[in-house]
mmCIF file of N, CA, C and O in Angstrom:
data_model
loop_
_atom_site.group_PDB
_atom_site.id
_atom_site.type_symbol
_atom_site.label_atom_id
_atom_site.label_comp_id
_atom_site.label_asym_id
_atom_site.label_seq_id
_atom_site.Cartn_x
_atom_site.Cartn_y
_atom_site.Cartn_z
ATOM 1 N N UNK A 1 21.528 48.893 3.105
ATOM 2 C CA UNK A 1 21.222 47.673 3.840
ATOM 3 C C UNK A 1 19.716 47.371 3.844
ATOM 4 O O UNK A 1 19.325 46.217 3.915
ATOM 5 N N UNK A 2 18.888 48.403 3.808
ATOM 6 C CA UNK A 2 17.440 48.183 3.772
ATOM 7 C C UNK A 2 17.067 47.536 2.437
ATOM 8 O O UNK A 2 16.226 46.638 2.392
ATOM 9 N N UNK A 3 17.721 47.973 1.383
ATOM 10 C CA UNK A 3 17.449 47.402 0.069
ATOM 11 C C UNK A 3 17.837 45.923 0.043
ATOM 12 O O UNK A 3 17.121 45.100 -0.518
ATOM 13 N N UNK A 4 18.961 45.584 0.662
ATOM 14 C CA UNK A 4 19.415 44.198 0.725
ATOM 15 C C UNK A 4 18.413 43.355 1.516
ATOM 16 O O UNK A 4 18.087 42.237 1.122
ATOM 17 N N UNK A 5 17.894 43.862 2.596
ATOM 18 C CA UNK A 5 16.909 43.158 3.413
ATOM 19 C C UNK A 5 15.639 42.909 2.614
ATOM 20 O O UNK A 5 15.058 41.816 2.652
ATOM 21 N N UNK A 6 15.202 43.906 1.856
ATOM 22 C CA UNK A 6 13.998 43.755 1.030
ATOM 23 C C UNK A 6 14.222 42.664 -0.025
ATOM 24 O O UNK A 6 13.348 41.836 -0.277
ATOM 25 N N UNK A 7 15.405 42.630 -0.625
ATOM 26 C CA UNK A 7 15.719 41.602 -1.622
ATOM 27 C C UNK A 7 15.711 40.224 -0.975
ATOM 28 O O UNK A 7 15.159 39.267 -1.528
ATOM 29 N N UNK A 8 16.302 40.091 0.216
ATOM 30 C CA UNK A 8 16.324 38.801 0.922
ATOM 31 C C UNK A 8 14.909 38.330 1.244
ATOM 32 O O UNK A 8 14.578 37.149 1.077
ATOM 33 N N UNK A 9 14.068 39.232 1.677
ATOM 34 C CA UNK A 9 12.683 38.870 1.998
ATOM 35 C C UNK A 9 11.964 38.442 0.720
ATOM 36 O O UNK A 9 11.241 37.431 0.703
ATOM 37 N N UNK A 10 12.138 39.181 -0.343
ATOM 38 C CA UNK A 10 11.503 38.836 -1.612
ATOM 39 C C UNK A 10 11.962 37.465 -2.092
ATOM 40 O O UNK A 10 11.142 36.632 -2.513
ATOM 41 N N UNK A 11 13.255 37.179 -2.029
ATOM 42 C CA UNK A 11 13.790 35.876 -2.459
ATOM 43 C C UNK A 11 13.241 34.767 -1.567
ATOM 44 O O UNK A 11 12.855 33.700 -2.054
ATOM 45 N N UNK A 12 13.186 34.997 -0.260
ATOM 46 C CA UNK A 12 12.671 33.983 0.659
ATOM 47 C C UNK A 12 11.206 33.670 0.355
ATOM 48 O O UNK A 12 10.803 32.501 0.309
ATOM 49 N N UNK A 13 10.392 34.689 0.131
ATOM 50 C CA UNK A 13 8.974 34.481 -0.193
ATOM 51 C C UNK A 13 8.850 33.748 -1.522
ATOM 52 O O UNK A 13 8.042 32.818 -1.666
ATOM 53 N N UNK A 14 9.653 34.102 -2.489
ATOM 54 C CA UNK A 14 9.619 33.443 -3.793
ATOM 55 C C UNK A 14 9.998 31.971 -3.680
ATOM 56 O O UNK A 14 9.328 31.103 -4.246
ATOM 57 N N UNK A 15 11.052 31.673 -2.938
ATOM 58 C CA UNK A 15 11.489 30.276 -2.760
ATOM 59 C C UNK A 15 10.425 29.474 -2.015
ATOM 60 O O UNK A 15 10.107 28.339 -2.397
ATOM 61 N N UNK A 16 9.842 30.030 -0.971
ATOM 62 C CA UNK A 16 8.795 29.331 -0.227
ATOM 63 C C UNK A 16 7.569 29.074 -1.098
ATOM 64 O O UNK A 16 6.950 28.010 -1.025
ATOM 65 N N UNK A 17 7.225 30.015 -1.934
ATOM 66 C CA UNK A 17 6.092 29.843 -2.840
ATOM 67 C C UNK A 17 6.370 28.707 -3.825
ATOM 68 O O UNK A 17 5.506 27.862 -4.078
ATOM 69 N N UNK A 18 7.566 28.669 -4.379
ATOM 70 C CA UNK A 18 7.926 27.592 -5.289
ATOM 71 C C UNK A 18 7.896 26.233 -4.584
ATOM 72 O O UNK A 18 7.404 25.249 -5.146
ATOM 73 N N UNK A 19 8.409 26.171 -3.365
ATOM 74 C CA UNK A 19 8.388 24.910 -2.611
ATOM 75 C C UNK A 19 6.962 24.438 -2.366
ATOM 76 O O UNK A 19 6.660 23.250 -2.493
ATOM 77 N N UNK A 20 6.069 25.354 -2.016
ATOM 78 C CA UNK A 20 4.658 24.985 -1.806
ATOM 79 C C UNK A 20 4.031 24.470 -3.083
ATOM 80 O O UNK A 20 3.223 23.539 -3.061
ATOM 81 N N UNK A 21 4.378 25.058 -4.215
ATOM 82 C CA UNK A 21 3.820 24.622 -5.486
ATOM 83 C C UNK A 21 4.282 23.212 -5.845
ATOM 84 O O UNK A 21 3.553 22.459 -6.482
ATOM 85 N N UNK A 22 5.477 22.854 -5.445
ATOM 86 C CA UNK A 22 6.017 21.533 -5.765
ATOM 87 C C UNK A 22 5.612 20.499 -4.717
ATOM 88 O O UNK A 22 5.131 19.416 -5.045
ATOM 89 N N UNK A 23 5.774 20.819 -3.450
ATOM 90 C CA UNK A 23 5.528 19.860 -2.379
ATOM 91 C C UNK A 23 4.036 19.625 -2.151
ATOM 92 O O UNK A 23 3.619 18.510 -1.841
ATOM 93 N N UNK A 24 3.194 20.622 -2.331
ATOM 94 C CA UNK A 24 1.761 20.488 -2.090
ATOM 95 C C UNK A 24 1.115 19.371 -2.892
ATOM 96 O O UNK A 24 0.494 18.470 -2.327
ATOM 97 N N UNK A 25 1.256 19.368 -4.213
ATOM 98 C CA UNK A 25 0.663 18.284 -5.004
ATOM 99 C C UNK A 25 1.247 16.906 -4.674
ATOM 100 O O UNK A 25 0.541 15.909 -4.683
ATOM 101 N N UNK A 26 2.533 16.863 -4.376
ATOM 102 C CA UNK A 26 3.153 15.586 -4.011
ATOM 103 C C UNK A 26 2.538 15.049 -2.725
ATOM 104 O O UNK A 26 2.188 13.871 -2.634
ATOM 105 N N UNK A 27 2.369 15.890 -1.737
ATOM 106 C CA UNK A 27 1.791 15.459 -0.462
ATOM 107 C C UNK A 27 0.328 15.047 -0.630
ATOM 108 O O UNK A 27 -0.123 14.077 -0.037
ATOM 109 N N UNK A 28 -0.432 15.770 -1.450
ATOM 110 C CA UNK A 28 -1.834 15.398 -1.696
ATOM 111 C C UNK A 28 -1.915 14.026 -2.363
ATOM 112 O O UNK A 28 -2.732 13.188 -2.006
ATOM 113 N N UNK A 29 -1.054 13.796 -3.350
ATOM 114 C CA UNK A 29 -1.049 12.514 -4.052
ATOM 115 C C UNK A 29 -0.689 11.378 -3.108
ATOM 116 O O UNK A 29 -1.322 10.321 -3.121
ATOM 117 N N UNK A 30 0.297 11.592 -2.264
ATOM 118 C CA UNK A 30 0.682 10.556 -1.304
ATOM 119 C C UNK A 30 -0.453 10.286 -0.326
ATOM 120 O O UNK A 30 -0.715 9.136 0.020
ATOM 121 N N UNK A 31 -1.135 11.319 0.130
ATOM 122 C CA UNK A 31 -2.259 11.148 1.039
ATOM 123 C C UNK A 31 -3.387 10.363 0.409
ATOM 124 O O UNK A 31 -3.991 9.502 1.037
ATOM 125 N N UNK A 32 -3.668 10.639 -0.858
ATOM 126 C CA UNK A 32 -4.719 9.892 -1.564
ATOM 127 C C UNK A 32 -4.328 8.438 -1.746
ATOM 128 O O UNK A 32 -5.159 7.545 -1.603
ATOM 129 N N UNK A 33 -3.061 8.183 -2.041
ATOM 130 C CA UNK A 33 -2.609 6.797 -2.210
ATOM 131 C C UNK A 33 -2.719 6.028 -0.904
ATOM 132 O O UNK A 33 -3.084 4.855 -0.901
ATOM 133 N N UNK A 34 -2.406 6.675 0.203
ATOM 134 C CA UNK A 34 -2.457 5.992 1.487
ATOM 135 C C UNK A 34 -3.880 5.745 1.953
ATOM 136 O O UNK A 34 -4.134 4.807 2.695
ATOM 137 N N UNK A 35 -4.830 6.549 1.520
ATOM 138 C CA UNK A 35 -6.212 6.403 1.949
ATOM 139 C C UNK A 35 -7.040 5.490 1.065
ATOM 140 O O UNK A 35 -8.170 5.174 1.405
ATOM 141 N N UNK A 36 -6.508 5.043 -0.076
ATOM 142 C CA UNK A 36 -7.258 4.153 -0.949
ATOM 143 C C UNK A 36 -7.257 2.753 -0.374
ATOM 144 O O UNK A 36 -6.235 2.278 0.118
ATOM 145 N N UNK A 37 -8.396 2.048 -0.441
ATOM 146 C CA UNK A 37 -8.419 0.672 0.045
ATOM 147 C C UNK A 37 -7.586 -0.231 -0.857
ATOM 148 O O UNK A 37 -7.470 0.006 -2.055
ATOM 149 N N UNK A 38 -7.021 -1.235 -0.284
ATOM 150 C CA UNK A 38 -6.196 -2.182 -1.023
ATOM 151 C C UNK A 38 -7.052 -2.974 -1.993
ATOM 152 O O UNK A 38 -8.160 -3.369 -1.683
ATOM 153 N N UNK A 39 -6.520 -3.248 -3.183
ATOM 154 C CA UNK A 39 -7.258 -4.066 -4.145
ATOM 155 C C UNK A 39 -7.386 -5.495 -3.632
ATOM 156 O O UNK A 39 -8.369 -6.154 -3.878
ATOM 157 N N UNK A 40 -6.396 -5.981 -2.922
ATOM 158 C CA UNK A 40 -6.467 -7.335 -2.363
ATOM 159 C C UNK A 40 -7.581 -7.420 -1.337
ATOM 160 O O UNK A 40 -8.302 -8.393 -1.284
ATOM 161 N N UNK A 41 -7.721 -6.406 -0.490
ATOM 162 C CA UNK A 41 -8.746 -6.427 0.551
ATOM 163 C C UNK A 41 -10.137 -6.330 -0.053
ATOM 164 O O UNK A 41 -11.090 -6.860 0.507
ATOM 165 N N UNK A 42 -10.267 -5.669 -1.203
ATOM 166 C CA UNK A 42 -11.578 -5.492 -1.814
ATOM 167 C C UNK A 42 -12.010 -6.704 -2.629
ATOM 168 O O UNK A 42 -13.157 -6.811 -3.004
ATOM 169 N N UNK A 43 -11.083 -7.631 -2.880
ATOM 170 C CA UNK A 43 -11.398 -8.790 -3.698
ATOM 171 C C UNK A 43 -12.327 -9.731 -2.942
ATOM 172 O O UNK A 43 -12.012 -10.177 -1.849
ATOM 173 N N UNK A 44 -13.481 -10.062 -3.503
ATOM 174 C CA UNK A 44 -14.391 -10.973 -2.816
ATOM 175 C C UNK A 44 -13.876 -12.405 -2.897
ATOM 176 O O UNK A 44 -13.143 -12.763 -3.803
ATOM 177 N N UNK A 45 -14.272 -13.202 -1.964
ATOM 178 C CA UNK A 45 -13.892 -14.608 -1.954
ATOM 179 C C UNK A 45 -14.191 -15.216 -0.607
ATOM 180 O O UNK A 45 -14.592 -14.527 0.328
ATOM 181 N N UNK A 46 -13.996 -16.512 -0.493
ATOM 182 C CA UNK A 46 -14.295 -17.184 0.766
ATOM 183 C C UNK A 46 -13.517 -16.623 1.944
ATOM 184 O O UNK A 46 -14.025 -16.572 3.052
ATOM 185 N N UNK A 47 -12.271 -16.200 1.731
ATOM 186 C CA UNK A 47 -11.485 -15.671 2.845
ATOM 187 C C UNK A 47 -12.108 -14.394 3.400
ATOM 188 O O UNK A 47 -12.047 -14.135 4.591
ATOM 189 N N UNK A 48 -12.723 -13.574 2.533
ATOM 190 C CA UNK A 48 -13.334 -12.330 2.987
ATOM 191 C C UNK A 48 -14.582 -12.593 3.825
ATOM 192 O O UNK A 48 -14.922 -11.813 4.701
ATOM 193 N N UNK A 49 -15.272 -13.712 3.566
ATOM 194 C CA UNK A 49 -16.496 -14.040 4.282
ATOM 195 C C UNK A 49 -16.268 -15.028 5.417
ATOM 196 O O UNK A 49 -17.217 -15.429 6.081
ATOM 197 N N UNK A 50 -15.038 -15.448 5.623
ATOM 198 C CA UNK A 50 -14.747 -16.469 6.624
ATOM 199 C C UNK A 50 -14.874 -15.893 8.031
ATOM 200 O O UNK A 50 -14.666 -14.707 8.253
ATOM 201 N N UNK A 51 -15.220 -16.729 9.001
ATOM 202 C CA UNK A 51 -15.294 -16.254 10.376
ATOM 203 C C UNK A 51 -13.916 -15.851 10.880
ATOM 204 O O UNK A 51 -12.902 -16.329 10.402
ATOM 205 N N UNK A 52 -13.902 -14.970 11.860
ATOM 206 C CA UNK A 52 -12.644 -14.444 12.380
ATOM 207 C C UNK A 52 -11.954 -15.434 13.315
ATOM 208 O O UNK A 52 -10.773 -15.373 13.522
ATOM 209 N N UNK A 53 -12.698 -16.380 13.860
ATOM 210 C CA UNK A 53 -12.107 -17.331 14.796
ATOM 211 C C UNK A 53 -11.282 -18.371 14.048
ATOM 212 O O UNK A 53 -11.434 -18.576 12.860
ATOM 213 N N UNK A 54 -10.399 -19.057 14.759
ATOM 214 C CA UNK A 54 -9.599 -20.129 14.182
ATOM 215 C C UNK A 54 -8.183 -19.685 13.884
ATOM 216 O O UNK A 54 -7.826 -18.520 13.973
ATOM 217 N N UNK A 55 -7.382 -20.663 13.504
ATOM 218 C CA UNK A 55 -5.974 -20.418 13.207
ATOM 219 C C UNK A 55 -5.837 -19.747 11.848
ATOM 220 O O UNK A 55 -6.517 -20.112 10.892
ATOM 221 N N UNK A 56 -4.956 -18.762 11.764
ATOM 222 C CA UNK A 56 -4.722 -18.061 10.506
ATOM 223 C C UNK A 56 -3.385 -18.493 9.918
ATOM 224 O O UNK A 56 -2.402 -18.688 10.633
ATOM 225 N N UNK A 57 -3.372 -18.618 8.616
ATOM 226 C CA UNK A 57 -2.158 -18.939 7.869
ATOM 227 C C UNK A 57 -1.893 -17.813 6.897
ATOM 228 O O UNK A 57 -2.811 -17.164 6.410
ATOM 229 N N UNK A 58 -0.626 -17.606 6.595
ATOM 230 C CA UNK A 58 -0.267 -16.520 5.681
ATOM 231 C C UNK A 58 -0.172 -17.036 4.251
ATOM 232 O O UNK A 58 0.492 -18.023 3.980
ATOM 233 N N UNK A 59 -0.847 -16.330 3.344
ATOM 234 C CA UNK A 59 -0.787 -16.646 1.921
ATOM 235 C C UNK A 59 0.635 -16.330 1.443
ATOM 236 O O UNK A 59 1.102 -15.200 1.572
ATOM 237 N N UNK A 60 1.377 -17.335 0.910
ATOM 238 C CA UNK A 60 2.771 -17.083 0.510
ATOM 239 C C UNK A 60 2.903 -16.191 -0.721
ATOM 240 O O UNK A 60 3.980 -15.685 -1.002
ATOM 241 N N UNK A 61 1.833 -15.950 -1.451
ATOM 242 C CA UNK A 61 1.908 -15.129 -2.658
ATOM 243 C C UNK A 61 1.698 -13.653 -2.336
ATOM 244 O O UNK A 61 2.517 -12.808 -2.648
ATOM 245 N N UNK A 62 0.563 -13.336 -1.677
ATOM 246 C CA UNK A 62 0.245 -11.918 -1.438
ATOM 247 C C UNK A 62 0.419 -11.497 0.023
ATOM 248 O O UNK A 62 0.356 -10.328 0.336
ATOM 249 N N UNK A 63 0.602 -12.451 0.942
ATOM 250 C CA UNK A 63 0.836 -12.109 2.336
ATOM 251 C C UNK A 63 -0.411 -11.938 3.171
ATOM 252 O O UNK A 63 -0.331 -11.627 4.351
ATOM 253 N N UNK A 64 -1.582 -12.151 2.585
ATOM 254 C CA UNK A 64 -2.838 -12.030 3.324
ATOM 255 C C UNK A 64 -2.961 -13.190 4.311
ATOM 256 O O UNK A 64 -2.586 -14.312 4.002
ATOM 257 N N UNK A 65 -3.491 -12.913 5.489
ATOM 258 C CA UNK A 65 -3.741 -13.974 6.447
ATOM 259 C C UNK A 65 -5.126 -14.550 6.192
ATOM 260 O O UNK A 65 -6.108 -13.820 6.103
ATOM 261 N N UNK A 66 -5.186 -15.864 6.056
ATOM 262 C CA UNK A 66 -6.446 -16.546 5.774
ATOM 263 C C UNK A 66 -6.662 -17.641 6.811
ATOM 264 O O UNK A 66 -5.705 -18.151 7.391
ATOM 265 N N UNK A 67 -7.917 -18.033 7.057
ATOM 266 C CA UNK A 67 -8.160 -19.121 7.999
ATOM 267 C C UNK A 67 -7.586 -20.431 7.458
ATOM 268 O O UNK A 67 -7.578 -20.661 6.250
ATOM 269 N N UNK A 68 -7.112 -21.261 8.366
ATOM 270 C CA UNK A 68 -6.542 -22.551 7.970
ATOM 271 C C UNK A 68 -7.588 -23.417 7.285
ATOM 272 O O UNK A 68 -7.253 -24.338 6.541
ATOM 273 N N UNK A 69 -8.856 -23.116 7.483
ATOM 274 C CA UNK A 69 -9.935 -23.904 6.888
ATOM 275 C C UNK A 69 -10.287 -23.447 5.472
ATOM 276 O O UNK A 69 -11.270 -23.920 4.909
ATOM 277 N N UNK A 70 -9.498 -22.558 4.878
ATOM 278 C CA UNK A 70 -9.805 -22.049 3.542
ATOM 279 C C UNK A 70 -9.842 -23.181 2.527
ATOM 280 O O UNK A 70 -9.144 -24.183 2.663
ATOM 281 N N UNK A 71 -10.691 -23.033 1.515
ATOM 282 C CA UNK A 71 -10.792 -24.063 0.500
ATOM 283 C C UNK A 71 -9.653 -24.000 -0.502
ATOM 284 O O UNK A 71 -9.460 -24.924 -1.281
ATOM 285 N N UNK A 72 -8.885 -22.901 -0.505
ATOM 286 C CA UNK A 72 -7.767 -22.752 -1.430
ATOM 287 C C UNK A 72 -6.505 -23.252 -0.754
ATOM 288 O O UNK A 72 -5.835 -22.526 -0.025
ATOM 289 N N UNK A 73 -6.198 -24.521 -0.979
ATOM 290 C CA UNK A 73 -5.014 -25.135 -0.390
ATOM 291 C C UNK A 73 -4.235 -25.849 -1.472
ATOM 292 O O UNK A 73 -4.785 -26.246 -2.493
ATOM 293 N N UNK A 74 -2.963 -26.031 -1.184
ATOM 294 C CA UNK A 74 -2.096 -26.763 -2.101
ATOM 295 C C UNK A 74 -1.030 -27.444 -1.252
ATOM 296 O O UNK A 74 -0.488 -26.837 -0.338
ATOM 297 N N UNK A 75 -0.728 -28.690 -1.554
ATOM 298 C CA UNK A 75 0.313 -29.409 -0.828
ATOM 299 C C UNK A 75 1.481 -29.614 -1.785
ATOM 300 O O UNK A 75 1.327 -30.180 -2.870
ATOM 301 N N UNK A 76 2.646 -29.106 -1.384
ATOM 302 C CA UNK A 76 3.862 -29.220 -2.177
ATOM 303 C C UNK A 76 4.907 -29.906 -1.310
ATOM 304 O O UNK A 76 5.261 -29.410 -0.238
ATOM 305 N N UNK A 77 5.399 -31.075 -1.767
ATOM 306 C CA UNK A 77 6.387 -31.867 -1.022
ATOM 307 C C UNK A 77 5.929 -32.128 0.409
ATOM 308 O O UNK A 77 6.706 -32.035 1.356
ATOM 309 N N UNK A 78 4.653 -32.413 0.565
ATOM 310 C CA UNK A 78 4.104 -32.707 1.882
ATOM 311 C C UNK A 78 3.833 -31.486 2.748
ATOM 312 O O UNK A 78 3.327 -31.604 3.852
ATOM 313 N N UNK A 79 4.141 -30.317 2.262
ATOM 314 C CA UNK A 79 3.943 -29.066 3.005
ATOM 315 C C UNK A 79 2.653 -28.403 2.553
ATOM 316 O O UNK A 79 2.514 -28.064 1.382
ATOM 317 N N UNK A 80 1.679 -28.197 3.457
ATOM 318 C CA UNK A 80 0.431 -27.535 3.046
ATOM 319 C C UNK A 80 0.610 -26.016 2.966
ATOM 320 O O UNK A 80 1.259 -25.407 3.804
ATOM 321 N N UNK A 81 0.040 -25.427 1.934
ATOM 322 C CA UNK A 81 0.032 -23.976 1.759
ATOM 323 C C UNK A 81 -1.422 -23.537 1.664
ATOM 324 O O UNK A 81 -2.242 -24.213 1.047
ATOM 325 N N UNK A 82 -1.734 -22.398 2.253
ATOM 326 C CA UNK A 82 -3.095 -21.861 2.266
ATOM 327 C C UNK A 82 -3.102 -20.544 1.501
ATOM 328 O O UNK A 82 -2.195 -19.722 1.666
ATOM 329 N N UNK A 83 -4.142 -20.328 0.681
ATOM 330 C CA UNK A 83 -4.205 -19.158 -0.184
ATOM 331 C C UNK A 83 -5.530 -18.431 -0.012
ATOM 332 O O UNK A 83 -6.542 -19.033 0.349
ATOM 333 N N UNK A 84 -5.539 -17.138 -0.318
ATOM 334 C CA UNK A 84 -6.765 -16.334 -0.192
ATOM 335 C C UNK A 84 -7.675 -16.502 -1.401
ATOM 336 O O UNK A 84 -8.855 -16.216 -1.326
ATOM 337 N N UNK A 85 -7.120 -16.959 -2.533
ATOM 338 C CA UNK A 85 -7.920 -17.079 -3.746
ATOM 339 C C UNK A 85 -7.307 -18.105 -4.677
ATOM 340 O O UNK A 85 -6.149 -18.526 -4.514
ATOM 341 N N UNK A 86 -8.084 -18.489 -5.683
ATOM 342 C CA UNK A 86 -7.588 -19.421 -6.689
ATOM 343 C C UNK A 86 -6.445 -18.784 -7.482
ATOM 344 O O UNK A 86 -5.508 -19.478 -7.888
ATOM 345 N N UNK A 87 -6.513 -17.467 -7.693
ATOM 346 C CA UNK A 87 -5.450 -16.783 -8.444
ATOM 347 C C UNK A 87 -4.108 -16.907 -7.726
ATOM 348 O O UNK A 87 -3.096 -17.209 -8.338
ATOM 349 N N UNK A 88 -4.114 -16.682 -6.399
ATOM 350 C CA UNK A 88 -2.861 -16.790 -5.639
ATOM 351 C C UNK A 88 -2.375 -18.245 -5.634
ATOM 352 O O UNK A 88 -1.187 -18.499 -5.755
ATOM 353 N N UNK A 89 -3.306 -19.188 -5.495
ATOM 354 C CA UNK A 89 -2.933 -20.602 -5.491
ATOM 355 C C UNK A 89 -2.259 -20.971 -6.821
ATOM 356 O O UNK A 89 -1.243 -21.652 -6.850
ATOM 357 N N UNK A 90 -2.824 -20.486 -7.932
ATOM 358 C CA UNK A 90 -2.280 -20.820 -9.237
ATOM 359 C C UNK A 90 -0.946 -20.123 -9.520
ATOM 360 O O UNK A 90 -0.140 -20.627 -10.290
ATOM 361 N N UNK A 91 -0.708 -18.958 -8.916
ATOM 362 C CA UNK A 91 0.558 -18.248 -9.101
ATOM 363 C C UNK A 91 1.701 -18.911 -8.343
ATOM 364 O O UNK A 91 2.857 -18.768 -8.721
ATOM 365 N N UNK A 92 1.374 -19.625 -7.259
ATOM 366 C CA UNK A 92 2.399 -20.221 -6.402
ATOM 367 C C UNK A 92 3.168 -21.289 -7.170
ATOM 368 O O UNK A 92 2.588 -22.149 -7.822
ATOM 369 N N UNK A 93 4.496 -21.228 -7.100
ATOM 370 C CA UNK A 93 5.331 -22.195 -7.840
ATOM 371 C C UNK A 93 5.390 -23.533 -7.150
ATOM 372 O O UNK A 93 5.322 -23.711 -6.020
#
């Protein structure tokens, strides 16, 4: 029975070591991905420099909230849309 216990302990340590080898890099990669700044947030433009006051509208392409006074606007069927950039405005159907 002592031999069986030693085998169980050895197998448990081996399995835990393998799990750490697999899960460790995955968790590090996920942590790095979560800590990286968004490319959308880093993009310069009038919305990034706009004052915080005023009504905010949601960009229908990327979901960024922009001031209603943004210069990137488009009217479709009488409905005004506000965009964070010319790229988002041009992508909008």
